[in-house]
Short mmCIF file of C-alpha atoms in Angstrom, two decimals:
data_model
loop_
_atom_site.label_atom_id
_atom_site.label_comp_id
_atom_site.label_asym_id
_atom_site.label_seq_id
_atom_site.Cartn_x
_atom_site.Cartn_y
_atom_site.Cartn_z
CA UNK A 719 20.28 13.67 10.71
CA UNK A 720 16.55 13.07 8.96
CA UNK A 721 15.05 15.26 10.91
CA UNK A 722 16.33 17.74 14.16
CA UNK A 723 15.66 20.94 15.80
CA UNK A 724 14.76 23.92 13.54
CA UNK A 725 17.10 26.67 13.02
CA UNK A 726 15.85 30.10 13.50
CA UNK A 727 16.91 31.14 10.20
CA UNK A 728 14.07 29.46 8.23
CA UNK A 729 11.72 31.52 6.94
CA UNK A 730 8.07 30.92 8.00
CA UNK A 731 4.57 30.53 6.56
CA UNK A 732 4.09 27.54 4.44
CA UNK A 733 0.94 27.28 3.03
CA UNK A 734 -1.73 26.98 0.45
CA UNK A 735 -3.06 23.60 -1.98
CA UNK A 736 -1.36 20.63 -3.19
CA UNK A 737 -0.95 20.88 -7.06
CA UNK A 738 0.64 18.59 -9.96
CA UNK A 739 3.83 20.13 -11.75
CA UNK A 740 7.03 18.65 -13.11
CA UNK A 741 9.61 21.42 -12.31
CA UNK A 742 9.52 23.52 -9.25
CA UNK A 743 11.72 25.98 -7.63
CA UNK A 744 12.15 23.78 -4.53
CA UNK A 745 13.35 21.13 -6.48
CA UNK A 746 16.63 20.77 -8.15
CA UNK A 747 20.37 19.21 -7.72
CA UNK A 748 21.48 22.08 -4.83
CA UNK A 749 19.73 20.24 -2.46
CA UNK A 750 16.25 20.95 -0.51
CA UNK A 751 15.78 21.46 3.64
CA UNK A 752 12.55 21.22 4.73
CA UNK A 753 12.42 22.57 8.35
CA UNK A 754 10.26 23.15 11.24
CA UNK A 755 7.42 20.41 10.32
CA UNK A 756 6.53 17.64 12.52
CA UNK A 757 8.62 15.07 11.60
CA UNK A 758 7.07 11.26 11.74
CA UNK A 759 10.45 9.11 12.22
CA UNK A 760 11.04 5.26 13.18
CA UNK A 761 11.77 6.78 16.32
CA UNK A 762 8.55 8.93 16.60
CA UNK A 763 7.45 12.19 15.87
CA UNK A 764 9.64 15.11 16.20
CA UNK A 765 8.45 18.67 16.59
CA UNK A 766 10.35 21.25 14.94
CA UNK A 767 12.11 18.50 12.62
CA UNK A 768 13.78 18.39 9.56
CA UNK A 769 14.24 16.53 6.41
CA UNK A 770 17.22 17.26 4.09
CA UNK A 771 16.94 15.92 0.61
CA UNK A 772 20.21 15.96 -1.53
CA UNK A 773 19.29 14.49 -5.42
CA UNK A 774 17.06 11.56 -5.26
CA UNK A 775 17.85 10.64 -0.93
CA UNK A 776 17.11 11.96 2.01
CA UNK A 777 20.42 12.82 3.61
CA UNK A 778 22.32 13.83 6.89
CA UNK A 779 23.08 17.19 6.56
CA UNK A 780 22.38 19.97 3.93
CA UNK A 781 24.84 19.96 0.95
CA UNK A 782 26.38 23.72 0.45
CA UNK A 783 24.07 26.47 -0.31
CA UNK A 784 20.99 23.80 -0.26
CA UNK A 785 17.60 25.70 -0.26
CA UNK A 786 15.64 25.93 3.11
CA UNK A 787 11.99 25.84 3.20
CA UNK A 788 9.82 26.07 6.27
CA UNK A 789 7.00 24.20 6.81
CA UNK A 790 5.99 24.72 10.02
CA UNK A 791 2.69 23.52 10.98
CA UNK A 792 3.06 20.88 8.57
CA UNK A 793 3.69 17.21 8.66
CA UNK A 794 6.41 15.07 7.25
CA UNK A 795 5.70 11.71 6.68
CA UNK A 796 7.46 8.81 4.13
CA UNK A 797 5.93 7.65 1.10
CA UNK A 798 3.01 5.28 1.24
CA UNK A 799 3.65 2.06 0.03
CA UNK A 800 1.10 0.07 -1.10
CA UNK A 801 0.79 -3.95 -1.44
CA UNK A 802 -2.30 -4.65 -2.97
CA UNK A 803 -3.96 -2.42 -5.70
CA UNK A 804 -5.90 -3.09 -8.76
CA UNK A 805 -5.95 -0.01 -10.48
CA UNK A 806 -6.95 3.77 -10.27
CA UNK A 807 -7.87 6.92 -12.53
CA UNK A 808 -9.99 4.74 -14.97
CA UNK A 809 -7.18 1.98 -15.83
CA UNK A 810 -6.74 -1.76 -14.30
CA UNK A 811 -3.22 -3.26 -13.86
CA UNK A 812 -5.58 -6.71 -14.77
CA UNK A 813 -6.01 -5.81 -18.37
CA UNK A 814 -4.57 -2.24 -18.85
CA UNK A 815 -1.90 -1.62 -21.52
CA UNK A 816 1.33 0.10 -20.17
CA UNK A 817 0.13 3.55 -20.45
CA UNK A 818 -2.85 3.40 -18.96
CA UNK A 819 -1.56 1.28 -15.99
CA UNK A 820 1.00 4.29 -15.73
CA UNK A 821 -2.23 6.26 -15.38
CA UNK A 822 -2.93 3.97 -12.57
CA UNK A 823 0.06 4.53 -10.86
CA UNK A 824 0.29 7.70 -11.08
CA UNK A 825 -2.87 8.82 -9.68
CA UNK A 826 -2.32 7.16 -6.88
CA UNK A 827 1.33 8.72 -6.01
CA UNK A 828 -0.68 12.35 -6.25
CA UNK A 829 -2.22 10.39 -3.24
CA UNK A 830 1.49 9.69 -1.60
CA UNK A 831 1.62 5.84 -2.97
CA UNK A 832 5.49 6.26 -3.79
CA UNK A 833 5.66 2.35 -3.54
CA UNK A 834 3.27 0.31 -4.73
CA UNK A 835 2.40 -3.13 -6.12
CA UNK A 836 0.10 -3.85 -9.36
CA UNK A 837 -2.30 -6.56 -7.92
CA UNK A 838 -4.43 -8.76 -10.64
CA UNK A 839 -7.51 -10.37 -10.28
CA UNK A 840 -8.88 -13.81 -11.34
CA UNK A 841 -8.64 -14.23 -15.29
CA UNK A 842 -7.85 -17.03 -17.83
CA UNK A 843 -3.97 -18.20 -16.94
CA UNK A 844 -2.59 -16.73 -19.92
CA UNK A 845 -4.36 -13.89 -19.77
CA UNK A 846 -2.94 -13.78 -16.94
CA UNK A 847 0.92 -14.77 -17.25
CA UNK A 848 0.78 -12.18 -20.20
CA UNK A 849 -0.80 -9.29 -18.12
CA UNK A 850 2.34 -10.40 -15.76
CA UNK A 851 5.06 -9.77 -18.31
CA UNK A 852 3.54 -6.46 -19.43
CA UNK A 853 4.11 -5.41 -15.64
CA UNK A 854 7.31 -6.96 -14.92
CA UNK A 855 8.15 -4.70 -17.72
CA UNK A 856 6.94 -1.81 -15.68
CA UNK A 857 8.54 -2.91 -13.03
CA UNK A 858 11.86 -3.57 -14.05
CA UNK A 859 11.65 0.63 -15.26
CA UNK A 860 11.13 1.44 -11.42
CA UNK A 861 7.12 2.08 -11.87
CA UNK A 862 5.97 -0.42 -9.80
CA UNK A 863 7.24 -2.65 -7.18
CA UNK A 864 6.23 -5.69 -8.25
CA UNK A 865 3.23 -8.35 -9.20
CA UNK A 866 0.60 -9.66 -6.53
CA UNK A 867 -1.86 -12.28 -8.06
CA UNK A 868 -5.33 -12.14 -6.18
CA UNK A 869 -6.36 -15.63 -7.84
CA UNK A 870 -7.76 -17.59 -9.32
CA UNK A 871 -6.11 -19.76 -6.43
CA UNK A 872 -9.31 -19.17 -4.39
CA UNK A 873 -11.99 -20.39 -2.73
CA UNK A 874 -15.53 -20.87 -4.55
CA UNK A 875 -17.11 -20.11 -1.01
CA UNK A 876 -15.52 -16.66 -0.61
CA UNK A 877 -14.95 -15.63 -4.02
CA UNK A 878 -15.61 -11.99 -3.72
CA UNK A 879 -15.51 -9.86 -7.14
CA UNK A 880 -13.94 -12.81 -8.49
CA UNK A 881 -15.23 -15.41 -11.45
CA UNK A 882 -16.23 -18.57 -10.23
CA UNK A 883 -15.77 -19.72 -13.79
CA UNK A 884 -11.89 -18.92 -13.79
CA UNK A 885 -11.25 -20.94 -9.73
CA UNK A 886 -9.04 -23.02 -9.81
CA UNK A 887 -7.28 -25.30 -7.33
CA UNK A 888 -3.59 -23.88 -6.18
CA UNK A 889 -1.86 -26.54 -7.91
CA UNK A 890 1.81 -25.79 -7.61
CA UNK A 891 2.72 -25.91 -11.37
CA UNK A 892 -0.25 -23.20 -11.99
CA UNK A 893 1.16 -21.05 -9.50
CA UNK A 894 4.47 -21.94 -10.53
CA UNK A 895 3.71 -20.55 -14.40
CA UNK A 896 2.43 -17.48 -13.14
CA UNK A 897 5.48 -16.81 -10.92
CA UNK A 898 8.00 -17.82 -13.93
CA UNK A 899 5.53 -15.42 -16.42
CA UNK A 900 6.46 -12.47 -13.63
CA UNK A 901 10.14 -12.66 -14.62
CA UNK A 902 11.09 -12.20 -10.73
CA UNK A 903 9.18 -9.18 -10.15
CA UNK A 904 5.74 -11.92 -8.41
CA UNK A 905 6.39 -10.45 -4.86
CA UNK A 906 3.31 -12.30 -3.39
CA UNK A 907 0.36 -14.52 -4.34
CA UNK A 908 -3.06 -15.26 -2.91
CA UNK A 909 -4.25 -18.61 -2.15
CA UNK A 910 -7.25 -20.38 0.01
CA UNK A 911 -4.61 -22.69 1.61
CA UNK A 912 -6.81 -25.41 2.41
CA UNK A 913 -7.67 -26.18 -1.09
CA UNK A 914 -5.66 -28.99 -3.09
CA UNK A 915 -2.38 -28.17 -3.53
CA UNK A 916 -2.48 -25.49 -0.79
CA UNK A 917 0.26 -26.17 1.41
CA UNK A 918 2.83 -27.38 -1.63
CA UNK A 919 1.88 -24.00 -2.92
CA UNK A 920 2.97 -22.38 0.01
CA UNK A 921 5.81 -24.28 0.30
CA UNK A 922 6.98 -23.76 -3.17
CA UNK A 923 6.25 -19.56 -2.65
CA UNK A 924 8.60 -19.25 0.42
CA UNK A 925 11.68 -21.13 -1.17
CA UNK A 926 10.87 -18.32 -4.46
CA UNK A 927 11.59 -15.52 -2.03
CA UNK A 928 7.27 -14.68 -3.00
CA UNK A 929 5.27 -13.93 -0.02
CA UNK A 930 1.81 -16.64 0.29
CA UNK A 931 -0.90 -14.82 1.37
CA UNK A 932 -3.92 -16.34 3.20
CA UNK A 933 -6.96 -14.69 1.45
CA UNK A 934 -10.24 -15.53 -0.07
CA UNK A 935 -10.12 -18.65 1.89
CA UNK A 936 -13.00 -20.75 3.85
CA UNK A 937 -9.56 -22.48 6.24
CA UNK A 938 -10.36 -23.86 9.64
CA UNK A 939 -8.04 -22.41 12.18
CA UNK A 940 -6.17 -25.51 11.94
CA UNK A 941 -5.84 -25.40 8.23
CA UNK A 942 -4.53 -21.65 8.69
CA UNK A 943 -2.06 -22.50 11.14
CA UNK A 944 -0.64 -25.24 8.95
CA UNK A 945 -0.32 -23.08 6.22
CA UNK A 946 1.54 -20.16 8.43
CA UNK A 947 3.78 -23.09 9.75
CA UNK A 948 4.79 -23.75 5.62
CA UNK A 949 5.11 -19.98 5.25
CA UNK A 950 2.15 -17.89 4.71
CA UNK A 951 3.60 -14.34 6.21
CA UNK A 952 0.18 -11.99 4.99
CA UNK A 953 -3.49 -12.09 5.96
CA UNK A 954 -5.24 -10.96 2.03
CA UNK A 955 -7.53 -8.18 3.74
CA UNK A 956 -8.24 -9.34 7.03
CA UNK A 957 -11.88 -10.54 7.71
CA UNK A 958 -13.11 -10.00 4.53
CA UNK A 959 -13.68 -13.11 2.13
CA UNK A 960 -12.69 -14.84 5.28
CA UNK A 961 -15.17 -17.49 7.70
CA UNK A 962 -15.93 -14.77 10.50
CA UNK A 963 -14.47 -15.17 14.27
CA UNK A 964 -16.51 -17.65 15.89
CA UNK A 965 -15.99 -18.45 19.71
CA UNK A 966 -16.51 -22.42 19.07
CA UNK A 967 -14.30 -22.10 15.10
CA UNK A 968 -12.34 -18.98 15.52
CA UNK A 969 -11.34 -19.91 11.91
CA UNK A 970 -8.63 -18.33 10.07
CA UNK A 971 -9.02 -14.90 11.47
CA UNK A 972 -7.78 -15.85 15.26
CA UNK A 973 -4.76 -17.96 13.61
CA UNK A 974 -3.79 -14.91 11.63
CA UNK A 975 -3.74 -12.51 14.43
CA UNK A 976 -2.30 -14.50 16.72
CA UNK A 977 0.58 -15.59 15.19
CA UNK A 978 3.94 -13.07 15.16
CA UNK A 979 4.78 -14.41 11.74
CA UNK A 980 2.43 -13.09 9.81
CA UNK A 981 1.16 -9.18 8.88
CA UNK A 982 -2.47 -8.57 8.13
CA UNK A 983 -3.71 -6.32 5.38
CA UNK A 984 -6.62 -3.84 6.29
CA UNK A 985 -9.22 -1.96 4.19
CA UNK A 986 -9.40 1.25 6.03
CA UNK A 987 -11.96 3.13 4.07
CA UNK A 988 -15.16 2.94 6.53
CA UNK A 989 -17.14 0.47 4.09
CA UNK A 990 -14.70 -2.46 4.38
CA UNK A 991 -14.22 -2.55 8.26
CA UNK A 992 -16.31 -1.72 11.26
CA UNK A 993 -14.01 0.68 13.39
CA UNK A 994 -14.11 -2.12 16.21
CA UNK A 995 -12.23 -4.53 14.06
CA UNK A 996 -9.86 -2.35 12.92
CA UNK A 997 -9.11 -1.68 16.90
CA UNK A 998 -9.24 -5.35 17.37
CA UNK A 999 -6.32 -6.27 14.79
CA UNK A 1000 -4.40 -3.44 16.17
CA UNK A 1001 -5.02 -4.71 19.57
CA UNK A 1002 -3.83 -8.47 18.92
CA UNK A 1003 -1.56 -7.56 15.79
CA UNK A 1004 0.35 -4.71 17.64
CA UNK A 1005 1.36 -1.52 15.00
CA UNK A 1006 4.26 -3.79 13.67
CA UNK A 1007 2.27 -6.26 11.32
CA UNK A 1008 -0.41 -4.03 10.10
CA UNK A 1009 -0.51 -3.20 6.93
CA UNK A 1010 -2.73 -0.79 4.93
CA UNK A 1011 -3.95 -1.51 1.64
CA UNK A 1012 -6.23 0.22 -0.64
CA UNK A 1013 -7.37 -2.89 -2.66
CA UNK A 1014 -8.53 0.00 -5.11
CA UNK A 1015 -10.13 -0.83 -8.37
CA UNK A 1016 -10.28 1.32 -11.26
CA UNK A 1017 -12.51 4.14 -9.80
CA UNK A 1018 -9.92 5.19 -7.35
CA UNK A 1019 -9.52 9.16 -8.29
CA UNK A 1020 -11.90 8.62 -11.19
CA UNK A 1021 -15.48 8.70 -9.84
CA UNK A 1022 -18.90 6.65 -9.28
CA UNK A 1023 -20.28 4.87 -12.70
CA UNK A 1024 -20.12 1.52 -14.56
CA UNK A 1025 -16.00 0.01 -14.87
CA UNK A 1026 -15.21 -3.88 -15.40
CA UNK A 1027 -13.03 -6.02 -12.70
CA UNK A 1028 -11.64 -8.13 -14.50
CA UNK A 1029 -14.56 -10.01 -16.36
CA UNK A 1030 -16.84 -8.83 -14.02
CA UNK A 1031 -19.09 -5.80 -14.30
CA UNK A 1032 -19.09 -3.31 -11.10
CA UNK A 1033 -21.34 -0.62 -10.22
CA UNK A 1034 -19.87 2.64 -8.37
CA UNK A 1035 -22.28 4.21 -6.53
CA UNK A 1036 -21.05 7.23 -3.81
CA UNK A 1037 -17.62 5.97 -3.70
CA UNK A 1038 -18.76 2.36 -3.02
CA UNK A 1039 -18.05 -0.63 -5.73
CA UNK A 1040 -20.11 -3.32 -5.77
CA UNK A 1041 -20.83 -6.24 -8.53
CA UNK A 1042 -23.53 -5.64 -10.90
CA UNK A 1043 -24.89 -8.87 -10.38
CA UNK A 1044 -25.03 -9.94 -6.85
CA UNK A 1045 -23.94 -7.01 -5.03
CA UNK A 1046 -20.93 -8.19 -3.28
CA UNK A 1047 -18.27 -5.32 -2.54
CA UNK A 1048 -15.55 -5.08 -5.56
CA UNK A 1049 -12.41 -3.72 -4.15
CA UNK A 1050 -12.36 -0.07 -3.37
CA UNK A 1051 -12.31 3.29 -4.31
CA UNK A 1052 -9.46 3.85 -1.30
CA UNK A 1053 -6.92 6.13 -1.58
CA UNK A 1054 -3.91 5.59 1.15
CA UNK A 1055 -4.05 9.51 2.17
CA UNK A 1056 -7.77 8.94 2.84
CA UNK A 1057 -6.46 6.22 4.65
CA UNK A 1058 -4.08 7.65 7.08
CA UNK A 1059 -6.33 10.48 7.54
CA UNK A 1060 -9.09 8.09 8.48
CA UNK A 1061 -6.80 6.66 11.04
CA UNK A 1062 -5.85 9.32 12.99
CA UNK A 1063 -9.08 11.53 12.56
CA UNK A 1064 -11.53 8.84 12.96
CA UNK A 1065 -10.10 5.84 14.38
CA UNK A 1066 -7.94 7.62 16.42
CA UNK A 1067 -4.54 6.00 16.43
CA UNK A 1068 -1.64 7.63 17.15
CA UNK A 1069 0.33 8.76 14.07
CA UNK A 1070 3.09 6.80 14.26
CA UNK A 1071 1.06 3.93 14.38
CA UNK A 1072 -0.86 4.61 11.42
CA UNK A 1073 2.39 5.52 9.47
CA UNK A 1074 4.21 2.07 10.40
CA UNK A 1075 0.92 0.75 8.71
CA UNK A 1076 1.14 2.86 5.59
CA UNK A 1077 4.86 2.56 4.97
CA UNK A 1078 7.23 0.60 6.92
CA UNK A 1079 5.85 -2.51 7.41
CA UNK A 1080 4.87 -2.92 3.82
CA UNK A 1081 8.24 -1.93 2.90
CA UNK A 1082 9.36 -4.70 5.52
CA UNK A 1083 7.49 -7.37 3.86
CA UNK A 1084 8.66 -6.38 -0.08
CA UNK A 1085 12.27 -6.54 1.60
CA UNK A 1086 12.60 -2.88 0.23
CA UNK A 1087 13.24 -1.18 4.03
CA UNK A 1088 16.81 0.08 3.23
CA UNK A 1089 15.18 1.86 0.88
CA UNK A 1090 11.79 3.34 1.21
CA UNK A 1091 9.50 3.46 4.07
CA UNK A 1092 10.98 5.91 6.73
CA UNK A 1093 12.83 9.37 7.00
CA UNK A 1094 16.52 8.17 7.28
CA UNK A 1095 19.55 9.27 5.63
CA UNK A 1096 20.72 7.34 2.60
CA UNK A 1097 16.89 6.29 1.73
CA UNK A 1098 15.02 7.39 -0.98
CA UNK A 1099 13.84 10.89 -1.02
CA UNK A 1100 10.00 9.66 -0.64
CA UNK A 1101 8.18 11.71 1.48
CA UNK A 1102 4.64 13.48 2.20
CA UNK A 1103 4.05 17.00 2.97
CA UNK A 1104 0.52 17.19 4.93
CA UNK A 1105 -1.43 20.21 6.78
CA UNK A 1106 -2.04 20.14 10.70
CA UNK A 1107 -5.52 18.38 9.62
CA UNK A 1108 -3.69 15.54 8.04
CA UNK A 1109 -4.59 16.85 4.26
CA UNK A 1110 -1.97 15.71 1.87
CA UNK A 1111 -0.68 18.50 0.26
CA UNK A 1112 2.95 17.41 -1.20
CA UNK A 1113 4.50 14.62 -2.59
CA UNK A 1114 8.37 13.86 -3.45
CA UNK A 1115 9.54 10.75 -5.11
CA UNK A 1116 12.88 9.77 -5.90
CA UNK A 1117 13.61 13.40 -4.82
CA UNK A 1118 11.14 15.06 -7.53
CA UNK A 1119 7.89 16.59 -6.38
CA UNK A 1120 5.12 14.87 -8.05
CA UNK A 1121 2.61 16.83 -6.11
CA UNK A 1122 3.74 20.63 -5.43
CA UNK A 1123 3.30 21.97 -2.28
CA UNK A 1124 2.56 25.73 -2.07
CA UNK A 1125 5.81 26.56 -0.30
CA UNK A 1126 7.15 30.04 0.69
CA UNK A 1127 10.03 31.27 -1.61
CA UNK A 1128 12.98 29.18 -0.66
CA UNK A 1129 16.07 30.65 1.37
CA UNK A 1130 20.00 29.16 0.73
CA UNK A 1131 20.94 27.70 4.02
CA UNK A 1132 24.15 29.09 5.92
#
């Protein structure tokens, strides 16, 4: 089993700060049981759990003479896995080369993003379809798990941080040649739906296996249903760059949560999202089609000051990024432990809850599930250490820490 009761031959005590290292004594091919944490499983949370990694997967019982490590008063948790993000640590996946959108990526798995998909924003479309095979490249190593274009198949009227220069209309040859350019790693695309070629668009998407995402879209609530009914499974950060919820033209926002189809991103990072919307699309979403997204730009784990979003110049100021000119909000400087910690600290959802959001129903929609996004035997050996106050102290991939917890000297298991 993932996780079950402790045995009282553990030793106790684990403690101390998260910090980076490649090898590790608690690492290593004889196996690794952590025991006594509170476990966070598809099932629910376990007290006294354990996890038992065995190479690069969680597995069902300890291999012989596998190390045992107690964590009690600890946390387990699965990787995060993250759908939409721009960038972090200084680099953008929108114009990075491949080492500095490795930076990217790997600041944010010292945050517990074990999963996570290299969004772009609106640029020139060959810009763009050659930004797309420099990640497919990255993707086809394991880095990343795929491509999401944010644009230019958007609105004028809720542009964002995007170029209104660059808009253009979703016709379904453009979205076609950025698809093709992703060499089968395009895993989603967002479009304003109601623009011409919308609904081909979204037609043409779901037969590709690519999720359509609603986003950055001025839709009536008819329009929005229409495009859910041709396939459009994601809500591009719910409410913003969206018509708000009226009571006469609910707009897209009321199609969206409504419908059982379709999962809708959220911005938890306090600047994004009013705490009573966040309880309203967990209220008429239910914990199985939310999904948390940072939607981080290039600041994420880098710091306030002057970075470019695409073409467009953005001004960090206290963790906040906003245009230069004009002042609208330019992605975020979220990190998805910040996130989670958010959610259960501030917003007060229950953990498991907040989890689903962070890692298995992402995982759900990139079709990656048997794979990533829960503590169950034969999965990936992805998985969070955190404190009793929901700090992140610990991060596996693929079996490897990539974030070192301080651990007590590790015992062979009998």
């Amino acid at each position: 089993m993932a996780a079950n009761e402790r045995k009282d031959s553990a030793p106790s005590g684990a403690r101390g700060t998260a910090r980076p290292a490649p090898a590790h004594p608690h690492s290593g091919t004889r196996g690794l049981v952590l025991d006594g944490a509170r476990v966070v499983l598809p099932t629910g949370v376990v007290d006294k759990g354990q996890v038992v990694v065995d190479g690069t997967r969680i597995a069902a019982t300890a291999p012989e003479n596998a190390q045992v490590v107690d964590v009690t008063g600890h946390w387990l948790l699965p990787g995060f896995v993250d759908i939409h993000n721009h960038g972090g640590g200084g680099a953008s996946f929108s114009s990075g080369t491949a080492e500095q959108i490795l930076t990217g990526v790997r600041t944010h798995r010292a945050h517990g993003t074990t999963t996570l998909v290299a969004s772009t924003v609106t640029d020139d479309m060959d810009v763009l379809a050659r930004q797309a095979g420099l990640l497919s490249e990255l993707a086809e190593q394991g880095e990343i798990a795929g491509v999401h274009f944010e644009g230019p198949f958007i609105s004028p009227c809720r542009k964002g941080a995007h170029s209104e220069a660059l808009l253009r209309d979703p016709d379904p040859a453009a979205v076609r040649k950025l698809v093709d350019a992703a060499r089968g790693h395009a895993v989603m695309v967002t479009l304003a739906t109601e623009l011409p070629g919308g609904i081909e668009s979204v037609r043409l998407l779901a037969e590709h296996g690519v999720i359509a995402a609603v986003g950055h879209t001025d839709a009536s609530y008819e329009q929005t249903l229409e495009a859910i009914d041709a396939g459009a499974t994601v809500a591009t950060h719910l409410f913003n760059a969206m018509p708000p919820l009226g009571h006469r033209a609910p707009g897209p926002i009321a199609a969206l949560l409504e419908d059982e189809r379709v999962t809708v991103e959220l911005i938890n990072d306090g600047t994004h999202l009013h705490p009573a919307a966040l309880q309203l699309a967990f209220h008429h979403a239910g914990p199985d089609r939310v999904a948390f997204i940072t939607d981080a730009m290039d600041a994420a784990g880098s710091g306030d000051g002057r970075y470019l979003l695409g073409p467009l110049e953005v001004e960090v100021t206290d963790g906040v990024a906003r245009l230069v000119e004009g002042g609208s909000i330019a992605g975020s400087t979220l990190t998805l432990d910040r996130a989670l910690r958010r959610a259960v600290t501030v917003d007060r959802l229950p953990v498991e809850h907040a989890v689903a959001a962070l890692s298995a129903n992402p995982a759900r929609l990139l079709g990656r599930y048997d794979r990533v996004g829960s503590l169950e035997p034969g999965k990936d050996a992805d998985l969070l250490v955190l404190d009793a106050d929901f700090t992140l102290k610990g991060v596996m991939r693929q079996g490897e820490w990539v974030v070192v917890p301080e651990l007590p000297p590790a015992a062979d298991a009998h």
